Backbone as ProteinMPNN parsed JSONL, in Angstrom:
{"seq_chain_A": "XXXXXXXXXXXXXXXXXXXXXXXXXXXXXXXXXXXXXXXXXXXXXXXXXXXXXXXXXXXXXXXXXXXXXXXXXXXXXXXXXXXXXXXXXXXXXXXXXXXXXXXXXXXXXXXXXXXXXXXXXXXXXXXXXXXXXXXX", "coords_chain_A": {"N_chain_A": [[36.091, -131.428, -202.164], [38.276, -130.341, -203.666], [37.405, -128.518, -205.559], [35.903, -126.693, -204.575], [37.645, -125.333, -203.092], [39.319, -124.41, -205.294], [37.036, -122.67, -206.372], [36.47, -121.04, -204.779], [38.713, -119.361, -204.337], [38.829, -118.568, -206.87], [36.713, -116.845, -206.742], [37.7, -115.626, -204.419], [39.578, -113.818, -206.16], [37.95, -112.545, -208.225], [36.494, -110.948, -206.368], [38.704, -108.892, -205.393], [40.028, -108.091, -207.676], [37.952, -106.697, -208.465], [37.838, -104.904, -205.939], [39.524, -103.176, -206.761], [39.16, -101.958, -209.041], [36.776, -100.551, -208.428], [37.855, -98.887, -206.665], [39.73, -97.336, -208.129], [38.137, -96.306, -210.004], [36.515, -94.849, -208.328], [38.413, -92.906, -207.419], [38.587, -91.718, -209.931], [36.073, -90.73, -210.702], [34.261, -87.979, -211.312], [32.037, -87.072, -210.247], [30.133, -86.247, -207.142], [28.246, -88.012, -206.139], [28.804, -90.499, -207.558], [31.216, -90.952, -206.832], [30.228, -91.496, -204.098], [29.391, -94.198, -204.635], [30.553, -96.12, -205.701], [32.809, -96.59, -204.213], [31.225, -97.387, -202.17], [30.661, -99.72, -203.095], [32.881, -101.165, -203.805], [33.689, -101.322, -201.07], [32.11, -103.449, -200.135], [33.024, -105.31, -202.329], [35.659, -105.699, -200.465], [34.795, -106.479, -198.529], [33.408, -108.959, -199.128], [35.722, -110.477, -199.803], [36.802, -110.799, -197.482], [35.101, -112.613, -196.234], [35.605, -115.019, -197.978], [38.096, -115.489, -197.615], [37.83, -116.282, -195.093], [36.734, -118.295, -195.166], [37.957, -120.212, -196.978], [40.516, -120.411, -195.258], [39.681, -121.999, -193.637], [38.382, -123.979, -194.468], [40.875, -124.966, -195.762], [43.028, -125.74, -193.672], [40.827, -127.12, -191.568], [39.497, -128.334, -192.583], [36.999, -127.828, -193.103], [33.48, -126.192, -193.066], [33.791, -124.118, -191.335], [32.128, -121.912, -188.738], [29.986, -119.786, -190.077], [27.684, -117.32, -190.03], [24.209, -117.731, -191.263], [23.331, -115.373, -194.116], [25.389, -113.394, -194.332], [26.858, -111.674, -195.924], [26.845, -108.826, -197.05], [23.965, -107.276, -198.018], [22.819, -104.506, -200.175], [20.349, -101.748, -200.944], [19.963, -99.973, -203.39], [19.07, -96.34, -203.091], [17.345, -94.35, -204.493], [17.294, -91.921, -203.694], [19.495, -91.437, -202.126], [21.287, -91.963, -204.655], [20.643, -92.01, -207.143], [18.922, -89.336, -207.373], [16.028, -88.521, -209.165], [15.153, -86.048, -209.442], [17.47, -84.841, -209.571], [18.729, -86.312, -211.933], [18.455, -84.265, -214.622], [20.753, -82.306, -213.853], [22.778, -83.855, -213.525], [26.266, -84.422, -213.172], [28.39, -86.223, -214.119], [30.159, -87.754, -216.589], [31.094, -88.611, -219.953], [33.181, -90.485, -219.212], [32.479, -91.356, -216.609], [29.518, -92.345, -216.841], [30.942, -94.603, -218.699], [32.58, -96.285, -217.03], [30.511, -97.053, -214.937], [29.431, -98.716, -216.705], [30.768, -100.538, -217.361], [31.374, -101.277, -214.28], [28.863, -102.291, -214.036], [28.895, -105.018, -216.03], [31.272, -105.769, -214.999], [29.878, -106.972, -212.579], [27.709, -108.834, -213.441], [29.614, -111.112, -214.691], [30.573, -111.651, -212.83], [27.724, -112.76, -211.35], [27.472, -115.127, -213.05], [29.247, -116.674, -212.588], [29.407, -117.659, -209.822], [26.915, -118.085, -210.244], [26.658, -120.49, -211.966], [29.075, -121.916, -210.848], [27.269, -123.161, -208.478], [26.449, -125.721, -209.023], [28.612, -127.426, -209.158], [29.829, -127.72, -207.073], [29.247, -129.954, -203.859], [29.128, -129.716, -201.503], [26.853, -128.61, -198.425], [27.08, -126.307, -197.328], [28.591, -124.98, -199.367], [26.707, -124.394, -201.276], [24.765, -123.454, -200.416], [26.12, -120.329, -199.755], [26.735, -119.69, -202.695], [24.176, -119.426, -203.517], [23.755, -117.186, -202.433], [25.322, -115.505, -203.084], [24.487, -115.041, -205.802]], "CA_chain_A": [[36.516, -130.206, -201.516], [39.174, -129.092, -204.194], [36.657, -127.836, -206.527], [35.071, -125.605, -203.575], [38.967, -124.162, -202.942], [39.353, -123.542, -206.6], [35.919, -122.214, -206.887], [36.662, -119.823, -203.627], [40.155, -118.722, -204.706], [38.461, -117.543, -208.473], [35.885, -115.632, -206.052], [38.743, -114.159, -203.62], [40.46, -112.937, -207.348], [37.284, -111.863, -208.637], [36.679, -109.9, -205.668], [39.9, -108.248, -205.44], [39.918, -107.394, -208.791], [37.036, -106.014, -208.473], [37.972, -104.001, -205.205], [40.597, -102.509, -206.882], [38.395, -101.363, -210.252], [36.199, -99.837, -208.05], [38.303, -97.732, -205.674], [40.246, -96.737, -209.294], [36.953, -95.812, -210.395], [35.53, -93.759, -207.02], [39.16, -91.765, -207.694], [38.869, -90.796, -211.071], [34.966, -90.517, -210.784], [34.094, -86.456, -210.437], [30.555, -86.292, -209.474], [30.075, -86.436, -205.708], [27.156, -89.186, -205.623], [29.334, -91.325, -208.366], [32.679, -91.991, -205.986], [30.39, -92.479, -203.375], [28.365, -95.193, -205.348], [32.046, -96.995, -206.619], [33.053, -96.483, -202.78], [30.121, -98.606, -201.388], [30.893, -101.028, -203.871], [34.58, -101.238, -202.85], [33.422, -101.687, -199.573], [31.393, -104.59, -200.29], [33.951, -106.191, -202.463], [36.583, -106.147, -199.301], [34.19, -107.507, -197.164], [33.018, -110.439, -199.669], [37.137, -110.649, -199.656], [37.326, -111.194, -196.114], [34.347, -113.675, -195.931], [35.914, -115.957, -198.953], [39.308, -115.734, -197.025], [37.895, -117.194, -193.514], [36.65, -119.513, -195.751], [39.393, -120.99, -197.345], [41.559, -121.057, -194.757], [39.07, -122.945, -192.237], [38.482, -125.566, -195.403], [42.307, -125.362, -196.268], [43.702, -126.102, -192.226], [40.39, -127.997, -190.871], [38.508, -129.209, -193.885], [35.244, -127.231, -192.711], [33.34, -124.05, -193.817], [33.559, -123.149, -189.856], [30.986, -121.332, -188.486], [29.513, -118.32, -190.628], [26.08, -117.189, -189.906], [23.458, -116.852, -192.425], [23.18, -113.755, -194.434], [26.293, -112.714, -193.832], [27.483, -110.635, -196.916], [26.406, -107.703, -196.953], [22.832, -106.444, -199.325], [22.075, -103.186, -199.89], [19.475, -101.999, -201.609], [20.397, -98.289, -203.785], [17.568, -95.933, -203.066], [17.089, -93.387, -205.188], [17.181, -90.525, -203.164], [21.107, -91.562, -201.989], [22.711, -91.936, -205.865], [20.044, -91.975, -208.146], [17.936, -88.835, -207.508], [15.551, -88.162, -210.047], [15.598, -84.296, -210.138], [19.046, -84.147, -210.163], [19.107, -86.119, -213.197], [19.316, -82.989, -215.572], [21.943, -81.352, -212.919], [24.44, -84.54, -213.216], [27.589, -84.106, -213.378], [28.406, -87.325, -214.938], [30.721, -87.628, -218.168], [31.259, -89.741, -221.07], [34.371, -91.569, -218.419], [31.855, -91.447, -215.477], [29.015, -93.464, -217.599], [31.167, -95.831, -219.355], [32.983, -96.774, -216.071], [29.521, -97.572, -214.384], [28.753, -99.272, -217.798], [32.423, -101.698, -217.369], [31.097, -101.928, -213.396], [27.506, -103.649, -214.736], [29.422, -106.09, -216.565], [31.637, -106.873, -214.364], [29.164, -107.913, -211.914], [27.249, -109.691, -214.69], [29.927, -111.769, -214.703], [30.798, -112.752, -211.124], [27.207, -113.376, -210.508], [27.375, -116.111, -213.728], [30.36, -117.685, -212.408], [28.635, -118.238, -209.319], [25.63, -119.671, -210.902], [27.83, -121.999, -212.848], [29.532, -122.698, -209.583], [26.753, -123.758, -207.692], [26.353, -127.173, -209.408], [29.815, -127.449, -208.909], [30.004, -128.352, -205.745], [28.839, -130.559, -203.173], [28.59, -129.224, -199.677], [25.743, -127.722, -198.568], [27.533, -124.702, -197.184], [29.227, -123.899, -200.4], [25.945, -123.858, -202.283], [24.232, -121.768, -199.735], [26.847, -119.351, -200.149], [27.156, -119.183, -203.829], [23.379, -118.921, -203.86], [23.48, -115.9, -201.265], [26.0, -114.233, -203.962], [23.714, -114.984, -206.951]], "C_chain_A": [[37.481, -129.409, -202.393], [38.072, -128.544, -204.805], [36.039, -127.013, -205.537], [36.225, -124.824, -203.31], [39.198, -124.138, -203.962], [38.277, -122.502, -206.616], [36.08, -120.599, -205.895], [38.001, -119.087, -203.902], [39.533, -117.872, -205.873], [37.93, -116.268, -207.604], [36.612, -114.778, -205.287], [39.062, -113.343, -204.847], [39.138, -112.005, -207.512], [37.085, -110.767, -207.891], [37.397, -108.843, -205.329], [40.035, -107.47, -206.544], [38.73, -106.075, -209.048], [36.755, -105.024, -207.703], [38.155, -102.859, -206.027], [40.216, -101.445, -208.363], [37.58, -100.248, -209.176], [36.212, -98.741, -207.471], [39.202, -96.807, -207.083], [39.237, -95.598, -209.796], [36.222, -94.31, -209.356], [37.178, -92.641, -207.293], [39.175, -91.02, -208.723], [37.274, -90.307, -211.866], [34.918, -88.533, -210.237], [32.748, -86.257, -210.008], [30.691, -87.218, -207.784], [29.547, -87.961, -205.445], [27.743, -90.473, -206.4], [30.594, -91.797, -207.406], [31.827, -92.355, -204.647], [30.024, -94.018, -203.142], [29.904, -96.402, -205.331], [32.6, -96.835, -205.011], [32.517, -97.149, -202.017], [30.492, -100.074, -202.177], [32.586, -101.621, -203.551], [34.322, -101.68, -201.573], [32.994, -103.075, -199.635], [32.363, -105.731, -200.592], [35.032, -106.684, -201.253], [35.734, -106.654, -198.053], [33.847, -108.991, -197.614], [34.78, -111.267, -199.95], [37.546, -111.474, -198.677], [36.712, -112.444, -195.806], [34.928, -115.292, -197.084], [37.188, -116.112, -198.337], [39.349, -116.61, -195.797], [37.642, -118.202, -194.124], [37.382, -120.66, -195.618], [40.138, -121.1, -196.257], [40.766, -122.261, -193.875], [38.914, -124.446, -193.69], [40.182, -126.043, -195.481], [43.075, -126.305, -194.613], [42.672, -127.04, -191.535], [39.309, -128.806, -191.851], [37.086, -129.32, -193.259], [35.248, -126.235, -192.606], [33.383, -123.336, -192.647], [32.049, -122.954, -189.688], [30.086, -119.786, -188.751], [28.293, -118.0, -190.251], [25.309, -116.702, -191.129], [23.559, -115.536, -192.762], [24.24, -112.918, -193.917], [26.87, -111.506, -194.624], [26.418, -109.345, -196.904], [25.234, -107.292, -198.06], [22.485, -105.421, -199.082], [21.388, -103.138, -201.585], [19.566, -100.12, -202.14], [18.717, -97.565, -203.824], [18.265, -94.697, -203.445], [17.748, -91.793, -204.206], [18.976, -90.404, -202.291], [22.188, -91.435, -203.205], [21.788, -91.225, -207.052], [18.774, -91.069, -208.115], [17.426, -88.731, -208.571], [15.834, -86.749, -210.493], [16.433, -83.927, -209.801], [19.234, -84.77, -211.147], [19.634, -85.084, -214.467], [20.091, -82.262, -214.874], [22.922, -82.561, -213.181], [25.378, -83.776, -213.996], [28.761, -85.395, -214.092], [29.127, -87.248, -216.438], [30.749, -88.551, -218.62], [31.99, -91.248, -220.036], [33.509, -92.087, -216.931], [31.011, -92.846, -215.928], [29.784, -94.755, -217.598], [32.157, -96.664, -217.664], [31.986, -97.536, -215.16], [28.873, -98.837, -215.592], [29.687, -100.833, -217.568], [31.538, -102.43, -216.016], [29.759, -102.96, -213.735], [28.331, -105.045, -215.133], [29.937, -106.785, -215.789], [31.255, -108.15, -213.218], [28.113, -109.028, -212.15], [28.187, -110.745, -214.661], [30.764, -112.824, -214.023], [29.462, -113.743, -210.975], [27.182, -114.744, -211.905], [28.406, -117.222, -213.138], [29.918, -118.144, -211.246], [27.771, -118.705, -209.247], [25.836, -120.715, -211.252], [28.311, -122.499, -211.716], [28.827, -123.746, -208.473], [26.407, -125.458, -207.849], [27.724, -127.764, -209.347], [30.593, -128.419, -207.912], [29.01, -129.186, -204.796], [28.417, -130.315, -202.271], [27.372, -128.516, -199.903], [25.861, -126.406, -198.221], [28.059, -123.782, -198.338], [27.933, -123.647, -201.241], [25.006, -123.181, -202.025], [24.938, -120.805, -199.915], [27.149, -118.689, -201.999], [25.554, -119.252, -204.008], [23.068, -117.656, -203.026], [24.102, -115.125, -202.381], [25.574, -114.054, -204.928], [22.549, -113.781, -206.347]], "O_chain_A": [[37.673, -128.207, -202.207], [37.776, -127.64, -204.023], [35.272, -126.354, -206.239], [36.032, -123.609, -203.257], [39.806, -123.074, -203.84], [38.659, -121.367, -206.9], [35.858, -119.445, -206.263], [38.045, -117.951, -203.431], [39.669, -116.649, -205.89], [38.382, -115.123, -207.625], [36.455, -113.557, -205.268], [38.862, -112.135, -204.721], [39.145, -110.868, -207.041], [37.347, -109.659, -208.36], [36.813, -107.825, -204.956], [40.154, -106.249, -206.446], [38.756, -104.98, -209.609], [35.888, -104.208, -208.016], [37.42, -101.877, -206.128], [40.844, -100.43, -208.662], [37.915, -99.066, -209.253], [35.369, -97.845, -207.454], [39.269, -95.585, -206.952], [39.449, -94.394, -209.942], [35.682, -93.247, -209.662], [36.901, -91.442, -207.344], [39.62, -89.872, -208.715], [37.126, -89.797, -212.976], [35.364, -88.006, -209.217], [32.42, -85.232, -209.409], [31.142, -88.317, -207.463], [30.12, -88.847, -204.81], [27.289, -91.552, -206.02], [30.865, -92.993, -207.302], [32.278, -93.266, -203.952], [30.174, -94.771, -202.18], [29.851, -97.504, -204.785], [33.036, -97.985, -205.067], [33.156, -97.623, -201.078], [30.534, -101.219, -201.727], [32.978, -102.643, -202.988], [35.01, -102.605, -201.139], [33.723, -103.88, -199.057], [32.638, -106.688, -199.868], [35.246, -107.884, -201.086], [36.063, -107.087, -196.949], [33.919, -109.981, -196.886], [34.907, -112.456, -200.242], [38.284, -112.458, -198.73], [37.355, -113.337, -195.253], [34.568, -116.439, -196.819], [37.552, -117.261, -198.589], [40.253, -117.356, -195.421], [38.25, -119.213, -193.774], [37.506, -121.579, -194.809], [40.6, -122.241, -196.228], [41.323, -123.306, -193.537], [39.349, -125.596, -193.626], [40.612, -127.182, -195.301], [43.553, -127.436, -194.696], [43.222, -127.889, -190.832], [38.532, -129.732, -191.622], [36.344, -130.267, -193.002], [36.102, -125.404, -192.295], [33.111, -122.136, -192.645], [31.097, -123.528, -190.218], [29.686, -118.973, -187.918], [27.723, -119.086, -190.153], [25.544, -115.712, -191.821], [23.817, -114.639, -191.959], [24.067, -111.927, -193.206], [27.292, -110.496, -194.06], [25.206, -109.347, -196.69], [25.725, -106.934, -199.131], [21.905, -105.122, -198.039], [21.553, -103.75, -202.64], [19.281, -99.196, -201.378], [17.663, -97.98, -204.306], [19.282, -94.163, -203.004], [18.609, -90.942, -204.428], [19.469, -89.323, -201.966], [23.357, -91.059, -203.118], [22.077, -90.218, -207.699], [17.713, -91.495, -208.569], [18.297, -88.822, -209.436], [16.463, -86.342, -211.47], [16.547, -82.718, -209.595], [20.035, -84.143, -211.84], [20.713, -85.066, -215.06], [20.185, -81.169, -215.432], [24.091, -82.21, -213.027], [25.369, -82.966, -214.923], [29.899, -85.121, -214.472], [28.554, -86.658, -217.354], [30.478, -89.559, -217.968], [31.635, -92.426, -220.027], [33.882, -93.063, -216.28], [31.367, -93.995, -215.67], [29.552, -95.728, -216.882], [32.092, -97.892, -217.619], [32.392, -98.556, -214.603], [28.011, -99.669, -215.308], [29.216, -101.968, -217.63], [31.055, -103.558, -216.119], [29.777, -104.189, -213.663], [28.272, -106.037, -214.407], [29.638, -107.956, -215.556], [31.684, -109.274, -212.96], [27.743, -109.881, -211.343], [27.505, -111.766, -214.574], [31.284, -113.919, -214.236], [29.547, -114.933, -210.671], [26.579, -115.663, -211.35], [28.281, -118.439, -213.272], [29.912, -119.372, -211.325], [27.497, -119.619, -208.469], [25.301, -121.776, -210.93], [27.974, -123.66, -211.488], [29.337, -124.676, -207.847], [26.166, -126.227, -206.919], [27.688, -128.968, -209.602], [31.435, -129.317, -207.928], [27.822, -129.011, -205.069], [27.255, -130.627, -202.011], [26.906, -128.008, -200.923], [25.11, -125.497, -198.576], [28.066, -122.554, -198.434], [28.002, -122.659, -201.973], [24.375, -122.456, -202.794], [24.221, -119.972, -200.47], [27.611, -117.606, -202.359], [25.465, -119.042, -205.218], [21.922, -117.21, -203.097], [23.521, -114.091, -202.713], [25.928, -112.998, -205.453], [21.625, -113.401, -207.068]]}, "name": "protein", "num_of_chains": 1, "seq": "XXXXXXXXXXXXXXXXXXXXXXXXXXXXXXXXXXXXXXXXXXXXXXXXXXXXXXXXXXXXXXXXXXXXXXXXXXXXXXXXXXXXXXXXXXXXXXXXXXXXXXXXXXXXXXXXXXXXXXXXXXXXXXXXXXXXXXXX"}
């Protein structure tokens, strides 16, 4: 069980960290469809926040994952016609700081979902490795 509250503490940080890039990002983003892209993603992160927090405490105080229900984190699925129209491509509004900020966000989620791949052999339970294959 420690290695599942280490493994869930990295993921609260990561998450957090990763809120907090994102809502940075949706403020200093100027095209419309770009803060609200880095805004959904913010969202997400404080909810995968909240779900790694009931966690931990229900392992930390009763030494069990509780009762979560499948499919709980949130998937969405970006459709085009919400961020990524096509024929507004040549109309973005998009700069060099817009790009490379969406370029940083790739990565960084590149390298949550590795740490939860790596994680999943990690551990033992069968709840933690349903969960870290729900976040892969």
């Amino acid at each position: 069980m420690e290695q599942s509250l280490e493994i869930i503490q990295t993921a609260m940080n990561l998450e957090k960290d990763g809120r907090e890039y994102y809502q940075t990002a949706a403020e200093k983003t100027k095209d419309p469809k770009g803060k609200d892209f880095f805004l959904m993603l913010a969202k997400d992160e404080e909810e995968h926040m909240a779900l790694f927090t009931t966690i931990y405490r229900s392992l930390k105080e009763k030494g069990t994952w509780g009762s979560l229900p499948a499919g709980q984190l949130t998937k969405r699925k970006v459709q085009s016609t919400s961020i990524f129209d096509k024929k507004e491509a040549g109309e973005t509004k998009a700069d060099v700081g817009d790009i490379k900020a969406v370029e940083i966000a790739i990565g960084k989620e590149k390298n949550a979902i590795d740490f939860f791949s790596q994680s999943i052999d990690k551990v033992d339970e069968k709840d933690a490795k349903a969960l870290l294959k729900e976040l892969v």
